[in-house]
Amino acid sequence: GAVVSQHPSRVICKSGTSVKIECRSLDFQATTMFWYRQFPKQSLMLMATSNEGSKATYEQGVEKDKFLINHASLTLSTLTVTSAHPEDSSFYICSARGVGGRGNEQFFGPGTRLTVL
Amino acid sequence: TQLLEQSPQFLSIQEGENLTVYCNSSSVFSSLQWYRQEPGEGPVLLVTVVTGGEVKKLKRLTFQFGDARKDSSLHITAAQPGDTGLYLCAGAGAGNMLTFGGGTRLMVKP
């Protein structure tokens, strides 16, 4: 149980285009989903927290108009990188937290490698 | 802001050796989780420790939560090449938000 998927796993796009990344909890309801960014050989940096049906909370320094997050259902959250530039190239990872006895635990998706040319 | 310092940052050892990774903070966490991440993949949860002083074992991995719930350690006995990866600790604070340590990159050479 507690499987989180991400799609796509890898995307290459041209500078100026927008890219949407989907995060799904496959076998549990995720009341909260998190989006992280990870640079090579570094730890995870939290970008934003989203609760189903409400606006995302962004961490300091993360542009909410550039990284649009939607959490429309208990099993799906999306991250849209708008007008992507080469400096947005990174590994984006989502995680989901459910309800009940395992409410402290976050389960991570496999990540999406974004390359902006 | 809660900070979690993880050490060492990088560790290269021979197969069969033992190692310990440490996570330390001045903050108290309600729980602490250890993850292992391989290149190009998301972190995989290894264990969650909740009670101060708690010790959990997962085959050759032993996890300990400090009595004051401010620190934790991961000990690997007789490391194998398959243990190679990035190990991350993460402490749960207010609102169950996770604070990640900087990670320990482990390489076990055959």
Short mmCIF file of C-alpha atoms in Angstrom, two decimals:
data_model
loop_
_atom_site.label_atom_id
_atom_site.label_comp_id
_atom_site.label_asym_id
_atom_site.label_seq_id
_atom_site.Cartn_x
_atom_site.Cartn_y
_atom_site.Cartn_z
CA GLY A 1 0.00 0.00 0.00
CA ALA A 2 0.84 3.73 0.02
CA VAL A 3 1.91 4.02 -3.61
CA VAL A 4 2.42 7.40 -5.21
CA SER A 5 2.92 7.79 -8.94
CA GLN A 6 4.20 10.70 -10.98
CA HIS A 7 3.81 11.45 -14.64
CA PRO A 8 5.79 12.05 -16.72
CA SER A 9 8.97 10.53 -15.36
CA ARG A 10 11.07 12.61 -17.70
CA VAL A 11 10.30 15.66 -19.83
CA ILE A 12 12.38 17.85 -22.11
CA CYS A 13 10.91 21.13 -23.25
CA LYS A 14 11.89 24.35 -24.95
CA SER A 15 12.44 27.52 -22.99
CA GLY A 16 9.22 29.51 -22.60
CA THR A 17 6.85 26.56 -22.67
CA SER A 18 4.80 25.27 -19.75
CA VAL A 19 5.05 21.78 -18.33
CA LYS A 20 2.51 19.96 -16.18
CA ILE A 21 3.52 17.21 -13.77
CA GLU A 22 0.91 14.94 -12.19
CA CYS A 23 1.14 13.29 -8.80
CA ARG A 24 -1.32 10.56 -7.85
CA SER A 25 -1.87 8.54 -4.70
CA LEU A 26 -2.92 5.17 -6.03
CA ASP A 27 -4.24 3.31 -3.03
CA PHE A 28 -5.00 5.89 -0.37
CA GLN A 29 -6.59 9.27 -0.02
CA ALA A 30 -4.04 12.04 0.28
CA THR A 31 -5.34 14.98 2.25
CA THR A 32 -2.04 16.75 1.80
CA MET A 33 0.47 16.63 -1.01
CA PHE A 34 3.91 18.16 -1.09
CA TRP A 35 6.11 19.25 -3.96
CA TYR A 36 9.87 19.14 -3.63
CA ARG A 37 12.74 20.11 -5.85
CA GLN A 38 16.07 18.32 -5.74
CA PHE A 39 19.31 19.45 -7.33
CA PRO A 40 22.04 16.91 -8.13
CA LYS A 41 23.63 15.36 -5.06
CA GLN A 42 21.55 17.50 -2.73
CA SER A 43 18.68 16.90 -0.36
CA LEU A 44 15.04 17.72 -1.02
CA MET A 45 13.84 21.31 -0.89
CA LEU A 46 10.17 21.79 -0.11
CA MET A 47 8.49 24.05 -2.64
CA ALA A 48 4.88 24.00 -1.53
CA THR A 49 2.22 22.19 0.43
CA SER A 50 -1.24 21.64 -0.94
CA ASN A 51 -4.37 20.49 0.78
CA GLU A 52 -7.23 19.10 -1.22
CA GLY A 53 -9.64 21.81 -2.25
CA SER A 54 -7.62 24.77 -1.01
CA LYS A 55 -4.81 26.97 -2.24
CA ALA A 56 -1.27 25.76 -1.92
CA THR A 57 1.10 27.20 0.64
CA TYR A 58 4.41 28.11 -0.91
CA GLU A 59 7.76 28.17 0.80
CA GLN A 60 9.71 31.40 0.93
CA GLY A 61 11.43 32.15 -2.36
CA VAL A 62 9.16 29.97 -4.47
CA GLU A 63 7.17 31.95 -7.03
CA LYS A 64 3.54 30.88 -6.88
CA ASP A 65 2.79 32.34 -10.31
CA LYS A 66 5.57 30.31 -11.85
CA PHE A 67 4.88 27.03 -10.09
CA LEU A 68 1.12 26.55 -10.23
CA ILE A 69 -0.21 23.83 -7.96
CA ASN A 70 -3.66 22.33 -8.11
CA HIS A 71 -4.97 19.71 -5.70
CA ALA A 72 -8.45 19.12 -7.02
CA SER A 73 -9.05 15.69 -5.54
CA LEU A 74 -7.83 13.45 -2.75
CA THR A 75 -5.76 11.44 -5.19
CA LEU A 76 -4.37 14.00 -7.62
CA SER A 77 -2.19 17.06 -7.44
CA THR A 78 -0.55 18.82 -10.36
CA LEU A 79 2.44 21.12 -10.62
CA THR A 80 2.67 23.34 -13.68
CA VAL A 81 5.96 25.03 -14.38
CA THR A 82 4.97 28.05 -16.44
CA SER A 83 7.26 29.71 -18.97
CA ALA A 84 10.04 27.31 -18.10
CA HIS A 85 13.66 28.40 -18.35
CA PRO A 86 16.89 26.39 -18.20
CA GLU A 87 17.35 27.26 -14.52
CA ASP A 88 14.09 25.42 -13.81
CA SER A 89 15.73 22.18 -14.91
CA SER A 90 15.67 19.91 -11.90
CA PHE A 91 14.26 16.75 -10.35
CA TYR A 92 10.76 17.39 -9.05
CA ILE A 93 9.33 15.00 -6.48
CA CYS A 94 5.89 14.90 -4.96
CA SER A 95 4.81 13.21 -1.79
CA ALA A 96 1.45 12.44 -0.29
CA ARG A 97 0.24 12.17 3.24
CA GLY A 98 -2.92 10.33 4.10
CA VAL A 99 -5.27 10.08 7.00
CA GLY A 100 -5.54 7.84 9.98
CA GLY A 101 -2.80 5.94 11.73
CA ARG A 102 -0.09 6.78 9.24
CA GLY A 103 -0.80 10.46 9.15
CA ASN A 104 2.78 11.35 10.04
CA GLU A 105 4.27 9.57 7.08
CA GLN A 106 4.84 10.95 3.64
CA PHE A 107 5.10 8.63 0.68
CA PHE A 108 7.08 9.82 -2.28
CA GLY A 109 6.55 9.55 -5.97
CA PRO A 110 9.36 8.40 -8.26
CA GLY A 111 10.17 11.94 -9.37
CA THR A 112 10.09 13.82 -12.66
CA ARG A 113 13.28 14.94 -14.34
CA LEU A 114 12.65 18.25 -16.14
CA THR A 115 15.16 19.51 -18.66
CA VAL A 116 14.55 22.92 -20.21
CA LEU A 117 16.55 23.62 -23.34
CA THR B 1 12.91 27.23 11.58
CA GLN B 2 13.85 23.67 12.44
CA LEU B 3 17.19 22.45 11.18
CA LEU B 4 18.35 18.89 10.93
CA GLU B 5 22.06 18.32 10.45
CA GLN B 6 23.04 15.04 8.91
CA SER B 7 26.54 13.59 8.95
CA PRO B 8 28.63 12.48 7.27
CA GLN B 9 27.69 13.97 3.92
CA PHE B 10 29.55 11.30 2.02
CA LEU B 11 30.81 7.88 3.00
CA SER B 12 32.75 5.40 0.89
CA ILE B 13 33.45 2.04 2.49
CA GLN B 14 34.32 -1.53 1.59
CA GLU B 15 31.78 -4.30 1.58
CA GLY B 16 31.47 -5.86 5.03
CA GLU B 17 32.28 -2.73 7.00
CA ASN B 18 29.93 -1.13 9.52
CA LEU B 19 28.82 2.50 9.43
CA THR B 20 26.69 4.98 11.32
CA VAL B 21 24.85 8.02 10.00
CA TYR B 22 23.75 10.74 12.39
CA CYS B 23 20.98 13.32 12.36
CA ASN B 24 21.06 16.04 14.97
CA SER B 25 18.88 18.99 15.79
CA SER B 26 18.23 21.45 18.57
CA SER B 27 14.51 20.99 17.96
CA VAL B 28 12.21 18.29 19.23
CA PHE B 29 10.41 16.22 16.62
CA SER B 30 7.19 14.28 17.06
CA SER B 31 8.64 11.56 14.85
CA LEU B 32 11.60 10.99 12.62
CA GLN B 33 11.76 9.13 9.37
CA TRP B 34 14.63 7.61 7.43
CA TYR B 35 14.52 7.32 3.67
CA ARG B 36 16.79 5.79 1.05
CA GLN B 37 16.93 7.25 -2.43
CA GLU B 38 18.56 5.84 -5.53
CA PRO B 39 19.55 8.04 -8.50
CA GLY B 40 16.61 9.10 -10.61
CA GLU B 41 14.05 7.77 -8.15
CA GLY B 42 12.01 9.13 -5.27
CA PRO B 43 12.90 8.49 -1.63
CA VAL B 44 11.64 5.23 -0.16
CA LEU B 45 10.59 5.19 3.47
CA LEU B 46 12.69 2.81 5.56
CA VAL B 47 11.38 3.43 9.05
CA THR B 48 9.55 5.86 11.30
CA VAL B 49 10.58 6.27 14.94
CA VAL B 50 8.21 7.97 17.32
CA THR B 51 9.14 7.34 20.94
CA GLY B 52 12.23 8.80 22.59
CA GLY B 53 14.86 6.08 22.97
CA GLU B 54 13.13 3.85 20.46
CA VAL B 55 15.24 1.36 18.54
CA LYS B 56 14.03 -0.32 15.37
CA LYS B 57 15.78 -2.95 13.33
CA LEU B 58 15.35 -3.67 9.66
CA LYS B 59 17.62 -6.61 8.78
CA ARG B 60 21.14 -5.15 8.94
CA LEU B 61 19.89 -1.61 9.61
CA THR B 62 19.37 -0.33 13.15
CA PHE B 63 17.61 2.97 13.75
CA GLN B 64 17.62 4.82 17.03
CA PHE B 65 15.68 7.87 18.18
CA GLY B 66 17.31 9.94 20.88
CA ASP B 67 15.75 10.09 24.32
CA ALA B 68 14.90 13.76 23.84
CA ARG B 69 13.62 13.18 20.29
CA LYS B 70 16.14 15.65 18.88
CA ASP B 71 18.50 13.24 17.21
CA SER B 72 18.63 9.89 15.49
CA SER B 73 21.12 7.46 14.09
CA LEU B 74 21.18 4.79 11.43
CA HIS B 75 23.68 1.98 11.83
CA ILE B 76 24.37 -0.48 9.03
CA THR B 77 26.13 -3.72 9.86
CA ALA B 78 28.21 -5.54 7.26
CA ALA B 79 27.36 -3.13 4.45
CA GLN B 80 26.64 -4.56 1.02
CA PRO B 81 26.99 -2.89 -2.41
CA GLY B 82 23.20 -2.93 -2.58
CA ASP B 83 23.14 -0.50 0.35
CA THR B 84 24.64 2.19 -1.88
CA GLY B 85 22.40 5.23 -2.14
CA LEU B 86 21.40 8.53 -0.60
CA TYR B 87 20.10 8.23 2.95
CA LEU B 88 17.84 11.01 4.19
CA CYS B 89 16.50 11.67 7.65
CA ALA B 90 13.43 13.81 8.09
CA GLY B 91 11.92 15.08 11.31
CA ALA B 92 8.23 15.79 11.71
CA GLY B 93 7.48 19.04 13.48
CA ALA B 94 4.49 21.33 13.80
CA GLY B 95 1.65 20.32 11.52
CA ASN B 96 3.55 17.14 10.70
CA MET B 97 5.71 19.08 8.28
CA LEU B 98 8.93 17.30 7.46
CA THR B 99 12.34 18.89 7.80
CA PHE B 100 14.94 17.00 5.79
CA GLY B 101 18.55 16.55 6.67
CA GLY B 102 21.16 17.25 4.02
CA GLY B 103 21.54 13.58 3.13
CA THR B 104 24.35 11.07 3.35
CA ARG B 105 25.62 9.63 0.13
CA LEU B 106 26.83 6.08 0.82
CA MET B 107 28.95 4.08 -1.56
CA VAL B 108 29.79 0.49 -0.70
CA LYS B 109 32.54 -0.96 -2.83
CA PRO B 110 32.69 -4.71 -3.48
#
